[in-house]
Amino acid sequence: MHTRGEAMSSDSAGFDAWSAMLQRIDEAAALIGLDPNVHKKLRVPRRILEVAVPVRMDDGRLEVFTGWRVHHDTSRGPAKGGIRFHPDLDLRELNALAAAMTFKTAVAGLPFGGGKGGVRCDPSMLSLSELERLTRRYAAEVAPLVGPERDVPAPDVNTNEQIMAWFADTLWMLSGEAGWASVTGKPVVMGGMTGHAGATSSGVVTCIRAAADKLGIDLVGARAVIQGFGNVGGPLAFLLSSAGMRVVAVSDVEGAVYNPSGLEVSELSDHVRLHKTVAGFAGAESISRDSIWDVPSEVMVPAALSGAITAEIAHKVQVSFIVEAANGPTTPEADEVFAERGIPVVPDILANTGGVTSSYFEWAQDKQGFAWDPEMTAARLRKFMEEGFEAVWAKADLLKVHMRLAAYAIGLERVAEAIVVRGVFP
Ligand code: NAD
């Protein structure tokens, strides 16, 4: 177990997510001539709460974990962002993820600011009851920051609707109020939404369709490569093959599989349910985890952790375009290579906004006390994603820059407008 203060990260080795975020903010700020006072404000997270999370383990020992909740900016509304449990989590990565939420919610046109939090722990080493005690104590420690009008957490890497249920129940027990709208990604019985789990993947599909349309690529029979087969990568592989694409290679932390005719995704899912990894799937050739970058395809989707695509990988991939389902999967150096090679990248702060948009719908319904029709919810999600894509595409065209810079430019402009009109307190 790691102790408080250790400097580690769940990014790929050596990648500093916060430096990469600052570089992106600076670049977009220069492009749009951002007010230097606003720029200064956005280079520093608004507030950071670090908490000790003592947990009584099943064998009677006490373990003390470290947790955080970060609010990067709340000028456009309550902080919004996931809760991550990971053994390598660190504050610089959380700062970057919180800032990404600030711009993501702005690009998606949602009335939220940016937040992120989590606990440095390895959930695979905890029993279910230890995980519950850890979640509840973490919720109690960060509760002063959380609420429908303050900060609305959601699931992220290694957290799920059960963890959101324990988190929301803890808030209710502490306050005596049914604060359903304080947390999203909850079970349906607690004011959650059917379809929340697949919303990020559906949003990625909308972006793949929109990008293919702009680039004149027919998706039927086109090849897709996906890094990661978790909450996002798994449903995404299914949706893409249902749309007639060939998902030719998929990887996870244990290995990768390749089939040039297209993987049978439902059989692959059965294999993963049984073996907890894609590795060894009989309907494909097993390849090493990092060999997926050598597989030619029309679309490549990183759906694992930050910093996965380095400049070296960017030089060798043979793809028509990339759609970032993961947060921060492409390093700034790799971005430059893609720009030189003319390979479009649909950036994370646009491509993976399906999840947070769905969270917005859940929050709105919980505040209304009225559940929407699922078909209307799906149609609204598609509309938000299509509008976001069109806005970013048009901005990239107007400014003659790549889509990431265009997305940051839109995000910065929208956040800056709120900061300026609200003024600086006191
Ligand atoms: P997850 O933990 O469910 O899945 C992650 C997958 O990546 C797993 O299959 C894991 O084995 C694989 N993986 C980890 N390291 C790898 C490596 N080195 N090489 C290949 N595969 C590796 O997480 P998730 O919820 O699917 O999230 C994936 C990414 O998408 C994260 O960056 C997350 O922040 C982002 N994201 C998720 C959501 C959501 O709704 N879950 C929303 C927005 C963004």
mmCIF file of C-alpha atoms and ligand atoms in Angstrom, residues 84 156-158 200 227-232 251-253 289 303-305 325-327 352, ligand 1:
data_model
loop_
_atom_site.group_PDB
_atom_site.id
_atom_site.type_symbol
_atom_site.label_atom_id
_atom_site.label_comp_id
_atom_site.label_asym_id
_atom_site.label_seq_id
_atom_site.Cartn_x
_atom_site.Cartn_y
_atom_site.Cartn_z
ATOM 1 C CA ARG A 84 -11.435 7.416 -9.139
ATOM 2 C CA ASP A 156 -14.835 7.025 -12.913
ATOM 3 C CA VAL A 157 -12.023 4.456 -13.150
ATOM 4 C CA ASN A 158 -12.645 1.564 -10.692
ATOM 5 C CA THR A 200 -19.993 7.677 -22.815
ATOM 6 C CA GLN A 227 -7.314 0.230 -26.302
ATOM 7 C CA GLY A 228 -9.154 -0.795 -23.118
ATOM 8 C CA PHE A 229 -12.166 -3.056 -22.679
ATOM 9 C CA GLY A 230 -13.752 -1.620 -19.527
ATOM 10 C CA ASN A 231 -16.878 0.493 -18.863
ATOM 11 C CA VAL A 232 -16.250 2.508 -22.030
ATOM 12 C CA SER A 251 -6.385 -4.616 -25.671
ATOM 13 C CA ASP A 252 -6.598 -4.458 -21.911
ATOM 14 C CA VAL A 253 -4.055 -4.348 -19.126
ATOM 15 C CA ARG A 289 -0.696 -5.442 -25.268
ATOM 16 C CA ALA A 303 -10.214 3.950 -23.931
ATOM 17 C CA ALA A 304 -7.814 3.164 -21.050
ATOM 18 C CA LEU A 305 -5.608 5.596 -19.090
ATOM 19 C CA ALA A 325 -12.655 7.990 -25.270
ATOM 20 C CA ALA A 326 -10.132 8.074 -22.396
ATOM 21 C CA ASN A 327 -9.179 11.265 -20.598
ATOM 22 C CA ASN A 352 -16.123 11.466 -24.067
HETATM 23 P P1 NAD B 1 -12.266 0.857 -16.674
HETATM 24 O O1 NAD B 1 -11.402 0.747 -15.478
HETATM 25 O O2 NAD B 1 -13.628 0.252 -16.661
HETATM 26 O O3 NAD B 1 -11.510 0.239 -17.964
HETATM 27 C C1 NAD B 1 -10.205 0.549 -18.290
HETATM 28 C C2 NAD B 1 -9.719 -0.486 -19.304
HETATM 29 O O4 NAD B 1 -8.390 -0.137 -19.708
HETATM 30 C C3 NAD B 1 -9.618 -1.899 -18.726
HETATM 31 O O5 NAD B 1 -10.001 -2.838 -19.723
HETATM 32 C C4 NAD B 1 -8.131 -2.052 -18.420
HETATM 33 O O6 NAD B 1 -7.690 -3.394 -18.405
HETATM 34 C C5 NAD B 1 -7.560 -1.280 -19.587
HETATM 35 N N1 NAD B 1 -6.172 -0.856 -19.407
HETATM 36 C C6 NAD B 1 -5.583 -0.304 -18.314
HETATM 37 N N2 NAD B 1 -4.272 -0.094 -18.556
HETATM 38 C C7 NAD B 1 -4.046 -0.507 -19.826
HETATM 39 C C8 NAD B 1 -2.910 -0.546 -20.666
HETATM 40 N N3 NAD B 1 -1.736 -0.128 -20.236
HETATM 41 N N4 NAD B 1 -3.036 -1.042 -21.932
HETATM 42 C C9 NAD B 1 -4.220 -1.485 -22.382
HETATM 43 N N5 NAD B 1 -5.347 -1.464 -21.635
HETATM 44 C C10 NAD B 1 -5.249 -0.990 -20.380
HETATM 45 O O7 NAD B 1 -12.322 2.430 -17.005
HETATM 46 P P2 NAD B 1 -13.404 3.184 -17.896
HETATM 47 O O8 NAD B 1 -14.512 3.669 -17.022
HETATM 48 O O9 NAD B 1 -13.715 2.351 -19.102
HETATM 49 O O10 NAD B 1 -12.566 4.469 -18.320
HETATM 50 C C11 NAD B 1 -11.580 4.399 -19.342
HETATM 51 C C12 NAD B 1 -11.144 5.818 -19.673
HETATM 52 O O11 NAD B 1 -12.277 6.577 -20.111
HETATM 53 C C13 NAD B 1 -10.537 6.618 -18.518
HETATM 54 O O12 NAD B 1 -9.571 7.493 -19.033
HETATM 55 C C14 NAD B 1 -11.732 7.417 -18.001
HETATM 56 O O13 NAD B 1 -11.328 8.579 -17.315
HETATM 57 C C15 NAD B 1 -12.409 7.741 -19.313
HETATM 58 N N6 NAD B 1 -13.803 8.094 -19.180
HETATM 59 C C16 NAD B 1 -14.692 7.215 -18.645
HETATM 60 C C17 NAD B 1 -16.032 7.573 -18.556
HETATM 61 C C18 NAD B 1 -17.060 6.603 -18.047
HETATM 62 O O14 NAD B 1 -18.248 6.875 -18.228
HETATM 63 N N7 NAD B 1 -16.670 5.481 -17.454
HETATM 64 C C19 NAD B 1 -16.461 8.854 -18.971
HETATM 65 C C20 NAD B 1 -15.516 9.728 -19.509
HETATM 66 C C21 NAD B 1 -14.197 9.324 -19.615
#
